[in-house]
Short mmCIF file of C-alpha atoms in Angstrom, two decimals:
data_model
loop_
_atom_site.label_atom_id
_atom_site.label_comp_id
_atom_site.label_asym_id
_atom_site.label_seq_id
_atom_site.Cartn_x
_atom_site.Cartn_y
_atom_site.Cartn_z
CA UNK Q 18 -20.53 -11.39 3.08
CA UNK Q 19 -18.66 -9.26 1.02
CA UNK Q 20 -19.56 -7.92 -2.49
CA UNK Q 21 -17.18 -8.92 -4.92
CA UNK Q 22 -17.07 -5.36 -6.35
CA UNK Q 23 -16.27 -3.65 -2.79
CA UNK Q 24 -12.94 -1.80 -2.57
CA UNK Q 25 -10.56 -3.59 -1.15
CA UNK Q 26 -7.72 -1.09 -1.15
CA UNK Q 27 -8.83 -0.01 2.85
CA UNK Q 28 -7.95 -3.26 3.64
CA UNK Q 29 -4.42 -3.65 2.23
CA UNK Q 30 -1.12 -3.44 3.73
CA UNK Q 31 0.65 -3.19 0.45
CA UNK Q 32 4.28 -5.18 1.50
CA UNK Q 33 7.73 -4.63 -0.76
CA UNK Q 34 10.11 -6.69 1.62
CA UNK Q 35 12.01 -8.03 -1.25
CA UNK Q 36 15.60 -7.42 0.43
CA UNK Q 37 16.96 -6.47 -3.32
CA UNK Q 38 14.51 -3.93 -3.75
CA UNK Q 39 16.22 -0.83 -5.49
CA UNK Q 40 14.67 2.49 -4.72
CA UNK Q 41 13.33 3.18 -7.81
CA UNK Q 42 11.17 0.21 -6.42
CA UNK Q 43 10.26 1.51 -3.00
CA UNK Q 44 9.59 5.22 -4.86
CA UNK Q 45 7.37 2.73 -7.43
CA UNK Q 46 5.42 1.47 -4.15
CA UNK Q 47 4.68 4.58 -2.29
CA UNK Q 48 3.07 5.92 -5.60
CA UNK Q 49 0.98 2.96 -5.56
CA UNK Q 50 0.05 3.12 -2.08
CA UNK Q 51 -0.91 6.47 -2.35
CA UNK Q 52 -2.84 5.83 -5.45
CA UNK Q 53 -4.99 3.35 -4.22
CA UNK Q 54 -5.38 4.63 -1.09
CA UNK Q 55 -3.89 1.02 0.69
CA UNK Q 56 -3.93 0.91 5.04
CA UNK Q 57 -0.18 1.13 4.94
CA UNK Q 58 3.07 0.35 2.98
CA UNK Q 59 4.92 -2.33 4.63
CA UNK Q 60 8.73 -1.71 3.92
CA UNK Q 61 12.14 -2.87 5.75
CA UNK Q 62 13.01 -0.51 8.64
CA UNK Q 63 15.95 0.86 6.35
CA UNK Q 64 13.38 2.01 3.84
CA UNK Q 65 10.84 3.62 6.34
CA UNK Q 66 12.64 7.26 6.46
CA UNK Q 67 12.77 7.33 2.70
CA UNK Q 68 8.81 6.04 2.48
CA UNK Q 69 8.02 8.81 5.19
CA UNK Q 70 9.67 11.59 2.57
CA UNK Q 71 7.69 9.80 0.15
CA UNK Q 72 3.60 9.26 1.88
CA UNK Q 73 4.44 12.36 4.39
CA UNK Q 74 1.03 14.08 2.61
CA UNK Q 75 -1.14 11.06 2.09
CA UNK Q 76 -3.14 9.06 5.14
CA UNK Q 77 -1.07 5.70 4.36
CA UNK Q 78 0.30 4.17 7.70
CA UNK Q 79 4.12 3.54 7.30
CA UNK Q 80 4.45 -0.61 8.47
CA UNK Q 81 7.75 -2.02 9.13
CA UNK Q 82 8.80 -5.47 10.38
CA UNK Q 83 10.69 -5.99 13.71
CA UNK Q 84 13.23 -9.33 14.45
CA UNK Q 85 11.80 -10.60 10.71
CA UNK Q 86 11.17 -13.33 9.67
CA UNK Q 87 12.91 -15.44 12.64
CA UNK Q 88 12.20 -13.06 16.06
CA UNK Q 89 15.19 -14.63 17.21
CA UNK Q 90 17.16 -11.59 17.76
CA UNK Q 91 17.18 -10.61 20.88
CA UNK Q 92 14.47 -8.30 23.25
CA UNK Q 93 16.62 -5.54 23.28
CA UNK Q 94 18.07 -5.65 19.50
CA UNK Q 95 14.12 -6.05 18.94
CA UNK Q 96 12.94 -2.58 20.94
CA UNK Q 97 15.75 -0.86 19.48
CA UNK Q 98 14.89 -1.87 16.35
CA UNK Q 99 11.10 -0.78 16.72
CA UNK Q 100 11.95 2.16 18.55
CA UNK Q 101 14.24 3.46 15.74
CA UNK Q 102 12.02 2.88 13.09
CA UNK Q 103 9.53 4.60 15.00
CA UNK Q 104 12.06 7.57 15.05
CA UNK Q 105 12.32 7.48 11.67
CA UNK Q 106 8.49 7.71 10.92
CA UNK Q 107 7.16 4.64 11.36
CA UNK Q 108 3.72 4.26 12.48
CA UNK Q 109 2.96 0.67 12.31
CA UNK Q 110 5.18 -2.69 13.50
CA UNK Q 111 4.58 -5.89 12.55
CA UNK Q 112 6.90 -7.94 15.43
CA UNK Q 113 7.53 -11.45 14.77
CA UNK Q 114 7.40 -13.65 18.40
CA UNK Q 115 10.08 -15.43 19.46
CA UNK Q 116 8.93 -19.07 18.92
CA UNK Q 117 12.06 -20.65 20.51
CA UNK Q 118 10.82 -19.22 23.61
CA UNK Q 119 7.36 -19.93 23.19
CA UNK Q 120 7.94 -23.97 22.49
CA UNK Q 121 10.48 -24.04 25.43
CA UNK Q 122 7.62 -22.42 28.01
CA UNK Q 123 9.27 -19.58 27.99
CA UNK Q 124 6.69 -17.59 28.29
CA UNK Q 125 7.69 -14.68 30.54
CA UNK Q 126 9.78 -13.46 28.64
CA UNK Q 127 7.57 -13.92 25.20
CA UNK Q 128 5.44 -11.65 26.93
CA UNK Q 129 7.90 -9.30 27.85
CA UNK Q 130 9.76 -9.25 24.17
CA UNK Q 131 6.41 -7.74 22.97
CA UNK Q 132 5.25 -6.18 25.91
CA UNK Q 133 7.94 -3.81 25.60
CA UNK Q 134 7.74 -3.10 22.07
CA UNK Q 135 3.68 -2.27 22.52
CA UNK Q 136 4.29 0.08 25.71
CA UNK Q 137 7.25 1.96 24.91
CA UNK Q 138 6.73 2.36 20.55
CA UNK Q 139 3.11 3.92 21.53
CA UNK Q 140 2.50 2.63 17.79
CA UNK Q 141 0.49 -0.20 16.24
CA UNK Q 142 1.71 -3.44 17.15
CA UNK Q 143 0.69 -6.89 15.06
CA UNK Q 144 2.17 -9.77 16.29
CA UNK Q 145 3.30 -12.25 13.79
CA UNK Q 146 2.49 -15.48 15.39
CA UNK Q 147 3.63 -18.15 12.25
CA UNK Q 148 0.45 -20.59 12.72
CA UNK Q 149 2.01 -22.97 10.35
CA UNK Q 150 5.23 -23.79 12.72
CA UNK Q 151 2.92 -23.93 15.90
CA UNK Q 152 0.83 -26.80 17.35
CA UNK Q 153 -3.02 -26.50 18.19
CA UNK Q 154 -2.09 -25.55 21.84
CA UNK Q 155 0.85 -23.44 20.69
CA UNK Q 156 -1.36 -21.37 18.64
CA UNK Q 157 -3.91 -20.17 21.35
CA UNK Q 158 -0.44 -19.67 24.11
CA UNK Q 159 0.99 -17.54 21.59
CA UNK Q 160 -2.61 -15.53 20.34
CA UNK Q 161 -3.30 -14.97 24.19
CA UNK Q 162 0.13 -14.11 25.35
CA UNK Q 163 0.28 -11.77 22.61
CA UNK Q 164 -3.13 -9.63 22.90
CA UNK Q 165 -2.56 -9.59 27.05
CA UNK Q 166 1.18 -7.92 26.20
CA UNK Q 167 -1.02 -5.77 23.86
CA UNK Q 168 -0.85 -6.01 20.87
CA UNK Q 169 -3.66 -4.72 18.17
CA UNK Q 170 -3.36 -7.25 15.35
CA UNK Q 171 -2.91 -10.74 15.35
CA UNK Q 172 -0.82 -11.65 11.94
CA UNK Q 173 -1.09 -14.93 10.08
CA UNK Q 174 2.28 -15.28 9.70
CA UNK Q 175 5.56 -13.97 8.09
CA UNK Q 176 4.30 -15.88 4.30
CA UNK Q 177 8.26 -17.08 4.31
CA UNK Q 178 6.65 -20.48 6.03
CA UNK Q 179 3.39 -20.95 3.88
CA UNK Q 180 0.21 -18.65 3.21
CA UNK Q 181 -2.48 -17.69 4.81
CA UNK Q 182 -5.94 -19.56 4.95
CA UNK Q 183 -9.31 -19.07 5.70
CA UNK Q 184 -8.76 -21.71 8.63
CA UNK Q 185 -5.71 -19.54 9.88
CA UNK Q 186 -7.64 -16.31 10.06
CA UNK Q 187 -10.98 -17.88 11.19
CA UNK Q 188 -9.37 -19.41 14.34
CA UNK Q 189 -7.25 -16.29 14.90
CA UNK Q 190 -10.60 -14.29 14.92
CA UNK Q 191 -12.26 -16.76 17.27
CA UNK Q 192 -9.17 -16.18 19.89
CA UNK Q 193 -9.57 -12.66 19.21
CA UNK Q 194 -12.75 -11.86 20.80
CA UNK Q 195 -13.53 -8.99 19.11
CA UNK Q 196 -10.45 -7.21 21.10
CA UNK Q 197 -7.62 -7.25 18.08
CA UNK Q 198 -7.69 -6.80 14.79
CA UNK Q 199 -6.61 -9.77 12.26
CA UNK Q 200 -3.93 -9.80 9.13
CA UNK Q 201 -3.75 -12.67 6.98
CA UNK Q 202 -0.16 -12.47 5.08
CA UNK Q 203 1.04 -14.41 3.00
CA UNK Q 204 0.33 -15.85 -0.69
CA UNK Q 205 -2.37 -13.70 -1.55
CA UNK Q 206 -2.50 -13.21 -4.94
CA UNK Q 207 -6.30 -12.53 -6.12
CA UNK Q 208 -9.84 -10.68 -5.30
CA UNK Q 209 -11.45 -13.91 -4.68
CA UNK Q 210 -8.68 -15.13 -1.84
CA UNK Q 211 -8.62 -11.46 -0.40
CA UNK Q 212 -12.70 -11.71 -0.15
CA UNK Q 213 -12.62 -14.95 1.29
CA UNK Q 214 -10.08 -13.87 4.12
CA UNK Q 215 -12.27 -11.09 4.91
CA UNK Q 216 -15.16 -12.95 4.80
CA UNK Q 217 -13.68 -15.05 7.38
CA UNK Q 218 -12.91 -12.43 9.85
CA UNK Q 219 -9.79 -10.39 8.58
CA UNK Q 220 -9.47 -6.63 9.36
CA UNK Q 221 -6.22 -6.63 7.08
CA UNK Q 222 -4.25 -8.47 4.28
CA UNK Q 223 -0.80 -8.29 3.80
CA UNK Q 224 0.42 -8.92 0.32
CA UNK Q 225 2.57 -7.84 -2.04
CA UNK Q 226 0.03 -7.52 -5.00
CA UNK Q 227 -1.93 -5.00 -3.69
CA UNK Q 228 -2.92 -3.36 -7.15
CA UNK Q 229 -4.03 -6.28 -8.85
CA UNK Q 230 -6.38 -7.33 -5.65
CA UNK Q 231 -7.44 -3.83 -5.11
CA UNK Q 232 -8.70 -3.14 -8.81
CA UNK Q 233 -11.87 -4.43 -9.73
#
């Protein structure tokens, strides 16, 4: 168990994906992020070259979202996607699964949509998996698909379909094995429902009030 005074700003991925965010906003963010000291600053791919300019002397990741918050695009709108953000200074990719595919048995190319991303970005990959559109069984298809393609987070969810819970990440940890890390995202607002996640077996958190959760 965690103590309640413990830093928590390690654990962050401090997100701005407000699509109206000015960049007097996204310059506001990377002070932050470098302030505290959060894993990473988890932007829109057309803010990552700016946030590079921005964290290029600090130790915060860059994160970026790929086919969000549907991964309906298609495989190779998605790679290009990751592969340009990566060329921009991107370090991390959170890559939301195609869950058409996935509910259809589709699961060749599921595989292959991330598969792709993971092998040819050489980056951080978190799957975003959406637990609260998925069945029991739809769940574990999509957490094992996902860690054999390769990826090295599983992710909660997007938040745009409901928050993450202690259930969410304790059952994502369980199908982890130890193997992948695990980000809860998604309506975390306080210290007490950060602790709890971690208690429960997340490795990251992915909110947007980073500063309030990180202070003590």
């Amino acid at each position: 168990m965690l103590p309640n005074d413990i830093d928590l700003s390690p654990y962050i991925d401090y997100a701005i994906l407000d699509p109206a965010a000015s960049d007097e906003q996204i310059d506001y963010a990377c002070e932050q992020a470098d302030r505290f000291g959060f894993a990473s600053l988890c932007v829109y791919p057309c803010n990552v070259k700016r946030v590079k300019e921005r964290l290029l002397k600090t130790k915060v990741e860059i994160c970026t979202v790929i086919g969000f918050p549907s991964g309906a695009t298609t495989s190779n709108v998605k790679l290009y996607e990751a592969m340009e953000a990566v060329e921009n200074g991107a370090t991390e990719l959170d890559v939301v699964i195609n869950f058409g595919w996935l509910k259809t048995g589709q699961t060749n190319l599921l595989h292959q949509d991330i598969a792709q991303i993971c092998e040819e970005s050489g980056k951080t990959v978190k799957a975003i998996l959406e637990l609260g559109l998925l069945t029991p069984d739809e769940q574990e298809l999509a957490a094992e698909i996902s860690m054999d393609a390769g990826v090295a987070f599983l992710k909660t969810g997007t938040g745009w379909a409901g928050g993450a819970t202690v259930e969410m990440v304790k059952f994502l940890k369980g199908m982890s094995r130890g193997k992948v890390g695990v980000k809860a995202s998604g309506g975390i607002r306080t210290r007490e429902q950060a602790i709890a996640l971690l208690n429960a077996g997340a490795t990251r958190l992915g909110t947007s009030h980073g500063a309030a959760i990180a202070r003590v």
